[in-house]
CSV table of C-alpha atoms and ligand atoms in Angstrom, one decimal:
chain,number,residue,atom,x,y,z
A,1,MET,CA,-0.7,-12.5,-10.8
A,2,ARG,CA,1.2,-14.2,-7.9
A,3,GLN,CA,1.8,-11.8,-5.0
A,4,ARG,CA,2.0,-12.5,-1.3
A,5,GLY,CA,1.9,-9.0,0.0
A,6,MET,CA,-1.0,-6.6,-0.1
A,7,PHE,CA,-1.3,-3.7,-2.5
A,8,ILE,CA,-3.4,-0.7,-1.5
A,9,SER,CA,-3.8,2.4,-3.7
A,10,LEU,CA,-5.2,5.8,-2.6
A,11,GLU,CA,-6.9,8.0,-5.0
A,12,GLY,CA,-8.8,11.3,-5.2
A,13,ILE,CA,-8.6,14.8,-6.6
A,14,ASP,CA,-5.7,17.1,-5.7
A,15,ALA,CA,-5.5,18.0,-2.0
A,16,CYS,CA,-8.1,15.4,-1.0
A,17,GLY,CA,-5.9,14.3,2.0
A,18,LYS,CA,-4.1,11.2,0.6
A,19,SER,CA,-0.6,12.1,1.7
A,20,THR,CA,-1.7,12.8,5.3
A,21,LEU,CA,-3.7,9.6,5.4
A,22,ILE,CA,-0.8,7.5,4.0
A,23,ARG,CA,1.6,8.9,6.6
A,24,ARG,CA,-0.8,8.1,9.4
A,25,LEU,CA,-1.6,4.6,8.0
A,26,LYS,CA,2.1,3.8,7.8
A,27,ALA,CA,2.5,4.9,11.5
A,28,VAL,CA,-0.2,2.5,12.6
A,29,LEU,CA,0.4,-0.4,10.2
A,30,ASP,CA,4.3,-0.5,10.5
A,31,ALA,CA,3.8,-2.2,13.9
A,32,GLU,CA,2.4,-5.3,12.0
A,33,GLY,CA,5.2,-5.6,9.4
A,34,GLU,CA,7.1,-3.3,7.0
A,35,VAL,CA,5.0,-0.9,5.0
A,36,ILE,CA,6.3,0.5,1.7
A,37,CYS,CA,4.9,3.9,0.7
A,38,VAL,CA,5.2,5.1,-2.9
A,39,ARG,CA,3.8,8.0,-4.8
A,40,GLU,CA,2.8,8.2,-8.5
A,41,PRO,CA,4.2,9.4,-10.6
A,42,GLY,CA,7.5,8.6,-8.8
A,43,GLY,CA,8.8,5.9,-6.5
A,44,THR,CA,12.0,5.1,-8.4
A,45,LYS,CA,14.8,7.3,-9.6
A,46,VAL,CA,13.6,7.2,-13.2
A,47,SER,CA,9.9,7.7,-12.3
A,48,GLU,CA,10.8,10.7,-10.1
A,49,GLN,CA,12.6,12.3,-13.1
A,50,ILE,CA,9.5,11.7,-15.2
A,51,ARG,CA,7.4,13.2,-12.4
A,52,ASP,CA,9.5,16.4,-12.5
A,53,MET,CA,8.8,16.7,-16.3
A,54,LEU,CA,5.1,16.1,-15.8
A,55,LEU,CA,4.5,18.5,-13.0
A,56,ASP,CA,6.7,21.3,-14.3
A,57,VAL,CA,4.5,24.4,-15.0
A,58,ARG,CA,6.8,25.3,-17.9
A,59,ASN,CA,5.7,22.2,-19.8
A,60,HIS,CA,2.2,23.7,-20.6
A,61,GLY,CA,2.6,22.5,-24.2
A,62,LEU,CA,2.6,18.8,-23.2
A,63,LEU,CA,0.0,17.0,-25.3
A,64,PRO,CA,-2.6,14.8,-23.6
A,65,ARG,CA,-1.4,11.6,-25.4
A,66,ALA,CA,2.2,12.3,-24.5
A,67,GLU,CA,1.2,13.1,-21.0
A,68,ALA,CA,-0.7,9.7,-20.7
A,69,LEU,CA,2.3,7.8,-22.0
A,70,LEU,CA,4.7,9.5,-19.6
A,71,TYR,CA,2.5,8.6,-16.6
A,72,ALA,CA,2.5,5.0,-18.0
A,73,ALA,CA,6.3,5.0,-18.4
A,74,ALA,CA,6.7,6.1,-14.8
A,75,ARG,CA,4.3,3.4,-13.7
A,76,ALA,CA,5.9,0.6,-15.7
A,77,GLN,CA,9.3,1.4,-14.1
A,78,LEU,CA,7.7,1.4,-10.6
A,79,VAL,CA,5.9,-1.9,-11.1
A,80,ASP,CA,8.9,-3.9,-12.2
A,81,GLU,CA,11.6,-2.2,-10.2
A,82,LEU,CA,9.8,-1.9,-6.9
A,83,LEU,CA,6.2,-3.1,-6.5
A,84,LEU,CA,6.6,-6.7,-7.8
A,85,PRO,CA,9.7,-7.4,-5.7
A,86,VAL,CA,8.4,-6.0,-2.4
A,87,LEU,CA,5.0,-7.7,-2.9
A,88,ALA,CA,6.8,-11.0,-3.5
A,89,GLU,CA,8.5,-10.4,-0.2
A,90,GLY,CA,5.1,-10.2,1.5
A,91,LYS,CA,5.1,-6.5,2.3
A,92,LEU,CA,2.2,-4.1,2.4
A,93,VAL,CA,2.4,-1.4,-0.2
A,94,LEU,CA,0.5,2.0,0.1
A,95,ALA,CA,0.5,3.8,-3.2
A,96,ASP,CA,-0.3,7.5,-3.4
A,97,ARG,CA,-2.2,7.1,-6.8
A,98,TYR,CA,-2.0,4.3,-9.4
A,99,LEU,CA,-3.9,3.3,-12.5
A,100,ASP,CA,-7.3,5.0,-11.7
A,101,SER,CA,-5.6,8.4,-11.8
A,102,THR,CA,-4.9,7.9,-15.5
A,103,ILE,CA,-8.5,7.1,-16.2
A,104,ALA,CA,-9.8,10.1,-14.1
A,105,TYR,CA,-7.2,12.7,-15.2
A,106,GLN,CA,-6.3,11.8,-18.7
A,107,GLY,CA,-9.7,10.3,-19.5
A,108,GLN,CA,-12.3,12.5,-18.0
A,109,GLY,CA,-10.0,15.4,-17.3
A,110,ARG,CA,-8.2,15.5,-20.7
A,111,GLY,CA,-10.9,13.8,-22.8
A,112,LEU,CA,-8.7,10.9,-24.0
A,113,ASP,CA,-10.5,7.7,-25.0
A,114,GLU,CA,-10.9,5.3,-22.1
A,115,ASP,CA,-10.3,2.1,-24.1
A,116,TYR,CA,-7.0,3.5,-25.2
A,117,LEU,CA,-6.1,4.4,-21.5
A,118,ASP,CA,-7.2,0.9,-20.3
A,119,HIS,CA,-4.9,-0.6,-22.9
A,120,ILE,CA,-1.9,1.4,-21.9
A,121,ASN,CA,-2.7,0.7,-18.2
A,122,ARG,CA,-2.7,-3.0,-19.0
A,123,ILE,CA,0.7,-2.6,-20.6
A,124,CYS,CA,2.4,-0.6,-17.9
A,125,THR,CA,1.0,-2.5,-14.9
A,126,GLY,CA,1.5,-5.9,-16.5
A,127,GLY,CA,-1.8,-6.8,-14.8
A,128,LEU,CA,-0.9,-5.7,-11.3
A,129,ILE,CA,-4.2,-4.4,-9.8
A,130,PRO,CA,-4.5,-3.2,-6.2
A,131,ASP,CA,-6.2,-5.5,-3.7
A,132,LEU,CA,-8.0,-2.4,-2.4
A,133,THR,CA,-8.3,1.2,-3.5
A,134,LEU,CA,-9.4,3.9,-1.1
A,135,LEU,CA,-11.0,6.8,-2.9
A,136,LEU,CA,-10.9,9.9,-0.7
A,137,ASP,CA,-13.9,11.8,-2.0
A,138,VAL,CA,-14.1,15.5,-1.4
A,139,THR,CA,-15.6,18.5,-3.4
A,140,PRO,CA,-13.1,20.6,-5.3
A,141,ASP,CA,-14.2,23.6,-3.2
A,142,ILE,CA,-13.1,21.9,0.1
A,143,ALA,CA,-9.9,20.7,-1.5
A,144,ALA,CA,-9.0,24.1,-2.8
A,145,GLN,CA,-9.7,25.6,0.6
A,146,ARG,CA,-7.2,23.1,2.2
A,147,LYS,CA,-4.6,23.8,-0.4
A,148,ARG,CA,-4.8,27.5,0.3
A,149,LEU,CA,-4.5,26.8,4.1
A,150,GLN,CA,-1.4,24.8,3.4
A,151,GLY,CA,0.0,27.7,1.4
A,152,GLU,CA,1.5,25.4,-1.3
A,153,ALA,CA,2.2,26.5,-4.8
A,154,ALA,CA,0.2,24.9,-7.5
A,155,ASP,CA,1.8,22.4,-10.0
A,156,ARG,CA,1.0,22.1,-13.7
A,157,LEU,CA,-2.1,19.9,-13.1
A,158,GLU,CA,-3.4,21.9,-10.2
A,159,THR,CA,-3.5,25.0,-12.3
A,160,GLU,CA,-6.2,23.4,-14.5
A,161,GLY,CA,-8.9,24.8,-12.3
A,162,MET,CA,-12.2,23.8,-10.7
A,163,ALA,CA,-14.0,22.5,-13.8
A,164,PHE,CA,-11.1,20.1,-14.4
A,165,GLN,CA,-11.1,18.9,-10.8
A,166,THR,CA,-14.9,18.4,-10.9
A,167,ARG,CA,-14.6,16.2,-14.0
A,168,VAL,CA,-11.9,14.2,-12.3
A,169,ARG,CA,-14.0,13.7,-9.2
A,170,GLU,CA,-17.0,12.5,-11.3
A,171,ALA,CA,-14.8,10.0,-13.1
A,172,TYR,CA,-13.5,8.6,-9.8
A,173,LEU,CA,-17.0,8.2,-8.5
A,174,ARG,CA,-18.0,6.4,-11.7
A,175,LEU,CA,-15.1,4.1,-11.4
A,176,ALA,CA,-16.0,3.3,-7.8
A,177,GLN,CA,-19.6,2.5,-8.8
A,178,ALA,CA,-18.4,0.2,-11.6
A,179,GLN,CA,-15.8,-1.6,-9.4
A,180,PRO,CA,-17.3,-1.7,-5.8
A,181,GLN,CA,-15.4,-4.9,-5.0
A,182,ARG,CA,-12.0,-3.1,-5.3
A,183,ILE,CA,-12.7,0.6,-4.8
A,184,ALA,CA,-14.1,1.9,-1.5
A,185,VAL,CA,-15.2,5.5,-1.2
A,186,ILE,CA,-14.3,7.4,2.0
A,187,ASP,CA,-15.9,10.8,2.8
A,188,ALA,CA,-12.8,12.9,3.0
A,189,SER,CA,-14.6,16.0,4.2
A,190,GLN,CA,-14.6,14.3,7.7
A,191,ASP,CA,-11.8,15.1,10.2
A,192,GLU,CA,-8.5,13.3,9.8
A,193,ASP,CA,-9.1,10.9,12.7
A,194,ALA,CA,-12.5,9.7,11.2
A,195,VAL,CA,-10.9,9.2,7.8
A,196,LEU,CA,-8.1,7.2,9.4
A,197,ALA,CA,-10.5,5.0,11.3
A,198,THR,CA,-12.6,4.2,8.2
A,199,ALA,CA,-9.5,3.4,6.2
A,200,LEU,CA,-8.1,1.1,8.9
A,201,GLU,CA,-11.4,-0.8,9.1
A,202,LEU,CA,-11.5,-1.3,5.3
A,203,ILE,CA,-7.9,-2.5,5.2
A,204,LYS,CA,-8.6,-4.9,8.1
A,205,ALA,CA,-11.6,-6.3,6.4
A,206,ARG,CA,-9.8,-6.8,3.1
A,207,ARG,CA,-6.9,-8.5,4.9
A,208,GLY,CA,-9.3,-10.9,6.5
A,209,GLU,CA,-10.6,-11.9,3.0
A,210,LYS,CA,-7.1,-12.5,1.5
B,301,TMP,P1,0.0,14.3,-6.5
B,301,TMP,O1,-0.1,15.8,-6.5
B,301,TMP,O2,-1.1,13.6,-5.9
B,301,TMP,O3,1.4,13.8,-6.1
B,301,TMP,O4,-0.1,13.8,-8.1
B,301,TMP,C1,0.5,14.4,-9.1
B,301,TMP,C2,-0.4,14.9,-10.2
B,301,TMP,O5,-0.4,14.0,-11.3
B,301,TMP,C3,-1.9,15.0,-9.8
B,301,TMP,O6,-2.4,16.3,-10.2
B,301,TMP,C4,-2.6,13.9,-10.5
B,301,TMP,C5,-1.7,13.7,-11.7
B,301,TMP,N1,-1.8,12.3,-12.3
B,301,TMP,C6,-2.3,12.1,-13.6
B,301,TMP,O7,-2.8,13.1,-14.2
B,301,TMP,N2,-2.3,10.9,-14.1
B,301,TMP,C7,-1.8,9.8,-13.5
B,301,TMP,O8,-1.8,8.7,-14.0
B,301,TMP,C8,-1.2,10.0,-12.1
B,301,TMP,C9,-0.6,8.9,-11.4
B,301,TMP,C10,-1.2,11.3,-11.6
């Protein structure tokens, strides 16, 4: 796939610190050229509407296969409407979640078949794979503690509980082991400054390779 910009995704279990890291990365990297930040599901008008549906706690009857397809629909819209055009313009994209979330949450979390999920990921991304994925690894215990400190209400997926988050974390670590050339694991139990410094080093190294 032809792209001139750089595409970085950030992954991890709920409350692993992705959003904070993205905000801080943008503040640093904007000095070197425009940085576009997106979140998944979301990032376009249609994808944000799909997000509302997916995270609504009233939709507890949503079936795993339907859930997977809704995430894929939001992603397809994001790729064509926003990601491909801005990457073609040479911009740097920071995505708060992308295709690995589907494997971790709908695969290991919900128990859907991974080949099926790989297939729908191929369809919705059109083959657009991140140049680098930063996996913020933290135990579900620490993540839950952070969440409580922030005092935020849980969304539909966050109400799934510890066993679910543990399975999701294991899936992420397995993906990172299988694709070390793309996925870098960062110990997200460290303080924010240390996480930022590690992330910047990894991005700099990958930029040098491109
Ligand atoms: P966020 O809280 O990081 O914004 O993510 C929204 C929730 O959606 C989070 O619990 C993870 C979940 N999710 C999936 O289950 N599958 C996916 O493909 C994506 C992108 C997110």
